[in-house]
Amino acid sequence: MVLNASESRGKDICNVESAVNQAQEVGSNIFDTASKVIGPVIDFVKPGIDATLPLVKQAGEEVLKTASPVISDATKKAQEAIQSAGMDSQPVMTADKVRL
């Protein structure tokens, strides 16, 4: 049996379509499997995250309360050092406020 060019292209197209369908099926199966594995892990971990989130937030707020005066003091001392060196920090401070 000899195929002409049109029949040959038709078989090639069928082969390509079949390969694409197989790839889609494999991809879908991988996605389904991943969902089945990841879903329970997320369900297991989520309550722990939900429980610790308020504690982490509170700890962050406490750190900020403690660090703010230290940062403010360091900023003031840096400004004093710049001014005592004879540099004018006003243009930098003004530019920073405009950008904010």
mmCIF file of N, CA and C in Angstrom:
data_model
loop_
_atom_site.group_PDB
_atom_site.id
_atom_site.type_symbol
_atom_site.label_atom_id
_atom_site.label_comp_id
_atom_site.label_asym_id
_atom_site.label_seq_id
_atom_site.Cartn_x
_atom_site.Cartn_y
_atom_site.Cartn_z
ATOM 1 N N MET A 1 0.847 -1.176 0.000
ATOM 2 C CA MET A 1 0.000 0.000 0.000
ATOM 3 C C MET A 1 0.889 1.234 0.000
ATOM 4 N N VAL A 2 0.701 2.094 -0.966
ATOM 5 C CA VAL A 2 1.475 3.312 -1.116
ATOM 6 C C VAL A 2 0.571 4.485 -0.764
ATOM 7 N N LEU A 3 1.067 5.370 0.153
ATOM 8 C CA LEU A 3 0.280 6.542 0.553
ATOM 9 C C LEU A 3 0.723 7.738 -0.259
ATOM 10 N N ASN A 4 -0.239 8.527 -0.661
ATOM 11 C CA ASN A 4 0.145 9.767 -1.335
ATOM 12 C C ASN A 4 0.469 10.819 -0.280
ATOM 13 N N ALA A 5 0.943 11.969 -0.683
ATOM 14 C CA ALA A 5 1.391 13.013 0.246
ATOM 15 C C ALA A 5 0.262 13.473 1.161
ATOM 16 N N SER A 6 -0.943 13.582 0.644
ATOM 17 C CA SER A 6 -2.084 14.043 1.438
ATOM 18 C C SER A 6 -2.418 13.028 2.538
ATOM 19 N N GLU A 7 -2.398 11.757 2.221
ATOM 20 C CA GLU A 7 -2.682 10.731 3.213
ATOM 21 C C GLU A 7 -1.587 10.684 4.271
ATOM 22 N N SER A 8 -0.348 10.893 3.836
ATOM 23 C CA SER A 8 0.788 10.883 4.756
ATOM 24 C C SER A 8 0.671 12.033 5.760
ATOM 25 N N ARG A 9 0.311 13.224 5.246
ATOM 26 C CA ARG A 9 0.138 14.371 6.142
ATOM 27 C C ARG A 9 -1.008 14.129 7.107
ATOM 28 N N GLY A 10 -2.065 13.497 6.639
ATOM 29 C CA GLY A 10 -3.210 13.194 7.493
ATOM 30 C C GLY A 10 -2.813 12.278 8.638
ATOM 31 N N LYS A 11 -1.984 11.258 8.348
ATOM 32 C CA LYS A 11 -1.509 10.359 9.403
ATOM 33 C C LYS A 11 -0.601 11.098 10.373
ATOM 34 N N ASP A 12 0.252 11.988 9.828
ATOM 35 C CA ASP A 12 1.141 12.779 10.687
ATOM 36 C C ASP A 12 0.330 13.650 11.634
ATOM 37 N N ILE A 13 -0.726 14.260 11.125
ATOM 38 C CA ILE A 13 -1.580 15.119 11.959
ATOM 39 C C ILE A 13 -2.252 14.280 13.041
ATOM 40 N N CYS A 14 -2.724 13.100 12.682
ATOM 41 C CA CYS A 14 -3.345 12.213 13.678
ATOM 42 C C CYS A 14 -2.329 11.830 14.758
ATOM 43 N N ASN A 15 -1.087 11.562 14.347
ATOM 44 C CA ASN A 15 -0.046 11.209 15.313
ATOM 45 C C ASN A 15 0.247 12.375 16.257
ATOM 46 N N VAL A 16 0.300 13.577 15.704
ATOM 47 C CA VAL A 16 0.554 14.767 16.524
ATOM 48 C C VAL A 16 -0.600 14.982 17.495
ATOM 49 N N GLU A 17 -1.829 14.862 17.007
ATOM 50 C CA GLU A 17 -2.986 15.031 17.879
ATOM 51 C C GLU A 17 -2.981 13.998 18.993
ATOM 52 N N SER A 18 -2.636 12.782 18.660
ATOM 53 C CA SER A 18 -2.578 11.730 19.666
ATOM 54 C C SER A 18 -1.516 12.044 20.721
ATOM 55 N N ALA A 19 -0.350 12.513 20.276
ATOM 56 C CA ALA A 19 0.726 12.860 21.210
ATOM 57 C C ALA A 19 0.307 14.016 22.115
ATOM 58 N N VAL A 20 -0.363 15.011 21.546
ATOM 59 C CA VAL A 20 -0.825 16.154 22.343
ATOM 60 C C VAL A 20 -1.851 15.688 23.372
ATOM 61 N N ASN A 21 -2.768 14.845 22.966
ATOM 62 C CA ASN A 21 -3.782 14.334 23.895
ATOM 63 C C ASN A 21 -3.135 13.546 25.029
ATOM 64 N N GLN A 22 -2.125 12.737 24.697
ATOM 65 C CA GLN A 22 -1.430 11.970 25.736
ATOM 66 C C GLN A 22 -0.704 12.905 26.703
ATOM 67 N N ALA A 23 -0.064 13.941 26.172
ATOM 68 C CA ALA A 23 0.643 14.898 27.028
ATOM 69 C C ALA A 23 -0.328 15.616 27.949
ATOM 70 N N GLN A 24 -1.494 15.995 27.422
ATOM 71 C CA GLN A 24 -2.501 16.650 28.255
ATOM 72 C C GLN A 24 -2.995 15.715 29.356
ATOM 73 N N GLU A 25 -3.171 14.459 29.019
ATOM 74 C CA GLU A 25 -3.647 13.492 30.003
ATOM 75 C C GLU A 25 -2.610 13.281 31.102
ATOM 76 N N VAL A 26 -1.347 13.158 30.707
ATOM 77 C CA VAL A 26 -0.276 12.991 31.701
ATOM 78 C C VAL A 26 -0.199 14.226 32.596
ATOM 79 N N GLY A 27 -0.252 15.416 31.994
ATOM 80 C CA GLY A 27 -0.222 16.652 32.781
ATOM 81 C C GLY A 27 -1.383 16.728 33.749
ATOM 82 N N SER A 28 -2.547 16.349 33.293
ATOM 83 C CA SER A 28 -3.734 16.370 34.153
ATOM 84 C C SER A 28 -3.576 15.382 35.310
ATOM 85 N N ASN A 29 -3.040 14.202 35.013
ATOM 86 C CA ASN A 29 -2.833 13.203 36.061
ATOM 87 C C ASN A 29 -1.816 13.687 37.093
ATOM 88 N N ILE A 30 -0.765 14.330 36.634
ATOM 89 C CA ILE A 30 0.240 14.869 37.560
ATOM 90 C C ILE A 30 -0.390 15.932 38.449
ATOM 91 N N PHE A 31 -1.183 16.811 37.855
ATOM 92 C CA PHE A 31 -1.840 17.867 38.621
ATOM 93 C C PHE A 31 -2.794 17.269 39.656
ATOM 94 N N ASP A 32 -3.569 16.271 39.245
ATOM 95 C CA ASP A 32 -4.505 15.629 40.179
ATOM 96 C C ASP A 32 -3.757 14.981 41.342
ATOM 97 N N THR A 33 -2.669 14.290 41.031
ATOM 98 C CA THR A 33 -1.881 13.634 42.078
ATOM 99 C C THR A 33 -1.280 14.659 43.025
ATOM 100 N N ALA A 34 -0.734 15.730 42.462
ATOM 101 C CA ALA A 34 -0.139 16.782 43.298
ATOM 102 C C ALA A 34 -1.202 17.398 44.209
ATOM 103 N N SER A 35 -2.384 17.618 43.674
ATOM 104 C CA SER A 35 -3.472 18.184 44.482
ATOM 105 C C SER A 35 -3.852 17.255 45.627
ATOM 106 N N LYS A 36 -3.869 15.957 45.344
ATOM 107 C CA LYS A 36 -4.222 14.991 46.380
ATOM 108 C C LYS A 36 -3.160 14.918 47.471
ATOM 109 N N VAL A 37 -1.907 15.174 47.105
ATOM 110 C CA VAL A 37 -0.829 15.124 48.089
ATOM 111 C C VAL A 37 -0.739 16.441 48.862
ATOM 112 N N ILE A 38 -0.790 17.547 48.157
ATOM 113 C CA ILE A 38 -0.592 18.860 48.780
ATOM 114 C C ILE A 38 -1.802 19.285 49.612
ATOM 115 N N GLY A 39 -2.996 18.945 49.149
ATOM 116 C CA GLY A 39 -4.219 19.340 49.865
ATOM 117 C C GLY A 39 -4.212 18.918 51.329
ATOM 118 N N PRO A 40 -3.996 17.651 51.630
ATOM 119 C CA PRO A 40 -3.971 17.232 53.038
ATOM 120 C C PRO A 40 -2.828 17.867 53.835
ATOM 121 N N VAL A 41 -1.691 18.087 53.194
ATOM 122 C CA VAL A 41 -0.574 18.731 53.899
ATOM 123 C C VAL A 41 -0.981 20.139 54.313
ATOM 124 N N ILE A 42 -1.595 20.871 53.409
ATOM 125 C CA ILE A 42 -2.050 22.233 53.724
ATOM 126 C C ILE A 42 -3.111 22.191 54.825
ATOM 127 N N ASP A 43 -4.040 21.247 54.708
ATOM 128 C CA ASP A 43 -5.078 21.118 55.735
ATOM 129 C C ASP A 43 -4.481 20.806 57.105
ATOM 130 N N PHE A 44 -3.387 20.029 57.121
ATOM 131 C CA PHE A 44 -2.734 19.667 58.376
ATOM 132 C C PHE A 44 -1.967 20.845 58.974
ATOM 133 N N VAL A 45 -1.290 21.623 58.134
ATOM 134 C CA VAL A 45 -0.417 22.703 58.609
ATOM 135 C C VAL A 45 -1.191 23.982 58.922
ATOM 136 N N LYS A 46 -2.277 24.221 58.219
ATOM 137 C CA LYS A 46 -3.009 25.493 58.338
ATOM 138 C C LYS A 46 -3.441 25.831 59.763
ATOM 139 N N PRO A 47 -4.001 24.902 60.544
ATOM 140 C CA PRO A 47 -4.392 25.278 61.912
ATOM 141 C C PRO A 47 -3.207 25.762 62.759
ATOM 142 N N GLY A 48 -2.050 25.147 62.562
ATOM 143 C CA GLY A 48 -0.859 25.596 63.294
ATOM 144 C C GLY A 48 -0.449 26.999 62.898
ATOM 145 N N ILE A 49 -0.519 27.283 61.616
ATOM 146 C CA ILE A 49 -0.180 28.631 61.139
ATOM 147 C C ILE A 49 -1.199 29.636 61.672
ATOM 148 N N ASP A 50 -2.476 29.273 61.599
ATOM 149 C CA ASP A 50 -3.524 30.167 62.108
ATOM 150 C C ASP A 50 -3.348 30.447 63.599
ATOM 151 N N ALA A 51 -2.892 29.441 64.346
ATOM 152 C CA ALA A 51 -2.709 29.616 65.793
ATOM 153 C C ALA A 51 -1.486 30.463 66.109
ATOM 154 N N THR A 52 -0.418 30.331 65.331
ATOM 155 C CA THR A 52 0.824 31.062 65.637
ATOM 156 C C THR A 52 0.848 32.474 65.057
ATOM 157 N N LEU A 53 0.028 32.749 64.067
ATOM 158 C CA LEU A 53 0.054 34.067 63.432
ATOM 159 C C LEU A 53 -0.174 35.214 64.421
ATOM 160 N N PRO A 54 -1.159 35.154 65.316
ATOM 161 C CA PRO A 54 -1.325 36.250 66.282
ATOM 162 C C PRO A 54 -0.104 36.412 67.197
ATOM 163 N N LEU A 55 0.531 35.298 67.559
ATOM 164 C CA LEU A 55 1.718 35.379 68.416
ATOM 165 C C LEU A 55 2.880 36.051 67.690
ATOM 166 N N VAL A 56 3.058 35.709 66.426
ATOM 167 C CA VAL A 56 4.123 36.320 65.626
ATOM 168 C C VAL A 56 3.849 37.811 65.447
ATOM 169 N N LYS A 57 2.600 38.153 65.198
ATOM 170 C CA LYS A 57 2.229 39.569 65.041
ATOM 171 C C LYS A 57 2.516 40.342 66.328
ATOM 172 N N GLN A 58 2.121 39.766 67.461
ATOM 173 C CA GLN A 58 2.345 40.434 68.743
ATOM 174 C C GLN A 58 3.841 40.579 69.011
ATOM 175 N N ALA A 59 4.608 39.549 68.720
ATOM 176 C CA ALA A 59 6.062 39.618 68.928
ATOM 177 C C ALA A 59 6.677 40.703 68.049
ATOM 178 N N GLY A 60 6.207 40.805 66.822
ATOM 179 C CA GLY A 60 6.701 41.848 65.924
ATOM 180 C C GLY A 60 6.389 43.239 66.443
ATOM 181 N N GLU A 61 5.195 43.403 66.981
ATOM 182 C CA GLU A 61 4.815 44.702 67.544
ATOM 183 C C GLU A 61 5.689 45.050 68.749
ATOM 184 N N GLU A 62 5.989 44.057 69.572
ATOM 185 C CA GLU A 62 6.848 44.287 70.741
ATOM 186 C C GLU A 62 8.267 44.665 70.309
ATOM 187 N N VAL A 63 8.771 43.985 69.295
ATOM 188 C CA VAL A 63 10.107 44.305 68.783
ATOM 189 C C VAL A 63 10.122 45.736 68.253
ATOM 190 N N LEU A 64 9.076 46.115 67.534
ATOM 191 C CA LEU A 64 9.001 47.473 66.990
ATOM 192 C C LEU A 64 8.943 48.511 68.109
ATOM 193 N N LYS A 65 8.164 48.234 69.160
ATOM 194 C CA LYS A 65 8.093 49.160 70.292
ATOM 195 C C LYS A 65 9.456 49.331 70.956
ATOM 196 N N THR A 66 10.176 48.222 71.077
ATOM 197 C CA THR A 66 11.490 48.261 71.720
ATOM 198 C C THR A 66 12.527 48.931 70.830
ATOM 199 N N ALA A 67 12.475 48.656 69.541
ATOM 200 C CA ALA A 67 13.499 49.154 68.626
ATOM 201 C C ALA A 67 13.293 50.611 68.225
ATOM 202 N N SER A 68 12.070 51.084 68.227
ATOM 203 C CA SER A 68 11.794 52.450 67.761
ATOM 204 C C SER A 68 12.597 53.513 68.495
ATOM 205 N N PRO A 69 12.635 53.514 69.828
ATOM 206 C CA PRO A 69 13.432 54.540 70.509
ATOM 207 C C PRO A 69 14.928 54.429 70.167
ATOM 208 N N VAL A 70 15.423 53.217 70.033
ATOM 209 C CA VAL A 70 16.834 53.018 69.707
ATOM 210 C C VAL A 70 17.137 53.565 68.312
ATOM 211 N N ILE A 71 16.259 53.277 67.368
ATOM 212 C CA ILE A 71 16.445 53.772 65.996
ATOM 213 C C ILE A 71 16.348 55.289 65.962
ATOM 214 N N SER A 72 15.380 55.828 66.685
ATOM 215 C CA SER A 72 15.214 57.280 66.728
ATOM 216 C C SER A 72 16.442 57.944 67.320
ATOM 217 N N ASP A 73 16.966 57.387 68.405
ATOM 218 C CA ASP A 73 18.161 57.935 69.040
ATOM 219 C C ASP A 73 19.365 57.852 68.098
ATOM 220 N N ALA A 74 19.497 56.726 67.400
ATOM 221 C CA ALA A 74 20.616 56.565 66.456
ATOM 222 C C ALA A 74 20.503 57.563 65.312
ATOM 223 N N THR A 75 19.292 57.825 64.859
ATOM 224 C CA THR A 75 19.085 58.792 63.787
ATOM 225 C C THR A 75 19.470 60.197 64.246
ATOM 226 N N LYS A 76 19.052 60.561 65.446
ATOM 227 C CA LYS A 76 19.400 61.881 65.987
ATOM 228 C C LYS A 76 20.907 62.038 66.127
ATOM 229 N N LYS A 77 21.574 60.986 66.625
ATOM 230 C CA LYS A 77 23.023 61.057 66.789
ATOM 231 C C LYS A 77 23.728 61.147 65.448
ATOM 232 N N ALA A 78 23.203 60.462 64.444
ATOM 233 C CA ALA A 78 23.804 60.539 63.109
ATOM 234 C C ALA A 78 23.650 61.949 62.543
ATOM 235 N N GLN A 79 22.474 62.544 62.738
ATOM 236 C CA GLN A 79 22.263 63.916 62.268
ATOM 237 C C GLN A 79 23.198 64.884 62.989
ATOM 238 N N GLU A 80 23.359 64.706 64.290
ATOM 239 C CA GLU A 80 24.261 65.577 65.053
ATOM 240 C C GLU A 80 25.701 65.422 64.565
ATOM 241 N N ALA A 81 26.100 64.191 64.273
ATOM 242 C CA ALA A 81 27.462 63.950 63.797
ATOM 243 C C ALA A 81 27.681 64.600 62.433
ATOM 244 N N ILE A 82 26.682 64.510 61.572
ATOM 245 C CA ILE A 82 26.789 65.131 60.236
ATOM 246 C C ILE A 82 26.892 66.642 60.376
ATOM 247 N N GLN A 83 26.065 67.213 61.236
ATOM 248 C CA GLN A 83 26.073 68.669 61.420
ATOM 249 C C GLN A 83 27.369 69.132 62.086
ATOM 250 N N SER A 84 27.873 68.339 63.045
ATOM 251 C CA SER A 84 29.113 68.747 63.707
ATOM 252 C C SER A 84 30.310 68.640 62.758
ATOM 253 N N ALA A 85 30.164 67.835 61.692
ATOM 254 C CA ALA A 85 31.229 67.737 60.694
ATOM 255 C C ALA A 85 31.135 68.876 59.687
ATOM 256 N N GLY A 86 30.141 69.728 59.842
ATOM 257 C CA GLY A 86 30.004 70.884 58.969
ATOM 258 C C GLY A 86 29.176 70.623 57.726
ATOM 259 N N MET A 87 28.509 69.500 57.668
ATOM 260 C CA MET A 87 27.674 69.186 56.500
ATOM 261 C C MET A 87 26.239 69.614 56.789
ATOM 262 N N ASP A 88 25.563 70.093 55.752
ATOM 263 C CA ASP A 88 24.168 70.503 55.887
ATOM 264 C C ASP A 88 23.282 69.334 55.463
ATOM 265 N N SER A 89 22.548 68.758 56.411
ATOM 266 C CA SER A 89 21.686 67.613 56.118
ATOM 267 C C SER A 89 20.297 68.032 55.657
ATOM 268 N N GLN A 90 20.005 69.303 55.670
ATOM 269 C CA GLN A 90 18.668 69.774 55.328
ATOM 270 C C GLN A 90 18.234 69.387 53.910
ATOM 271 N N PRO A 91 19.087 69.532 52.874
ATOM 272 C CA PRO A 91 18.630 69.131 51.531
ATOM 273 C C PRO A 91 18.251 67.644 51.458
ATOM 274 N N VAL A 92 18.987 66.805 52.153
ATOM 275 C CA VAL A 92 18.677 65.371 52.150
ATOM 276 C C VAL A 92 17.369 65.115 52.875
ATOM 277 N N MET A 93 17.195 65.748 54.013
ATOM 278 C CA MET A 93 15.969 65.547 54.787
ATOM 279 C C MET A 93 14.754 66.057 54.014
ATOM 280 N N THR A 94 14.892 67.188 53.347
ATOM 281 C CA THR A 94 13.784 67.746 52.560
ATOM 282 C C THR A 94 13.452 66.819 51.390
ATOM 283 N N ALA A 95 14.464 66.321 50.703
ATOM 284 C CA ALA A 95 14.241 65.426 49.567
ATOM 285 C C ALA A 95 13.559 64.143 50.026
ATOM 286 N N ASP A 96 13.930 63.639 51.170
ATOM 287 C CA ASP A 96 13.336 62.409 51.690
ATOM 288 C C ASP A 96 11.863 62.643 52.009
ATOM 289 N N LYS A 97 11.519 63.787 52.595
ATOM 290 C CA LYS A 97 10.127 64.075 52.937
ATOM 291 C C LYS A 97 9.277 64.252 51.679
ATOM 292 N N VAL A 98 9.857 64.842 50.635
ATOM 293 C CA VAL A 98 9.121 65.048 49.389
ATOM 294 C C VAL A 98 8.816 63.693 48.750
ATOM 295 N N ARG A 99 9.774 62.772 48.803
ATOM 296 C CA ARG A 99 9.601 61.459 48.205
ATOM 297 C C ARG A 99 8.535 60.657 48.948
ATOM 298 N N LEU A 100 8.436 60.801 50.253
ATOM 299 C CA LEU A 100 7.435 60.069 51.033
ATOM 300 C C LEU A 100 6.077 60.577 50.703
#
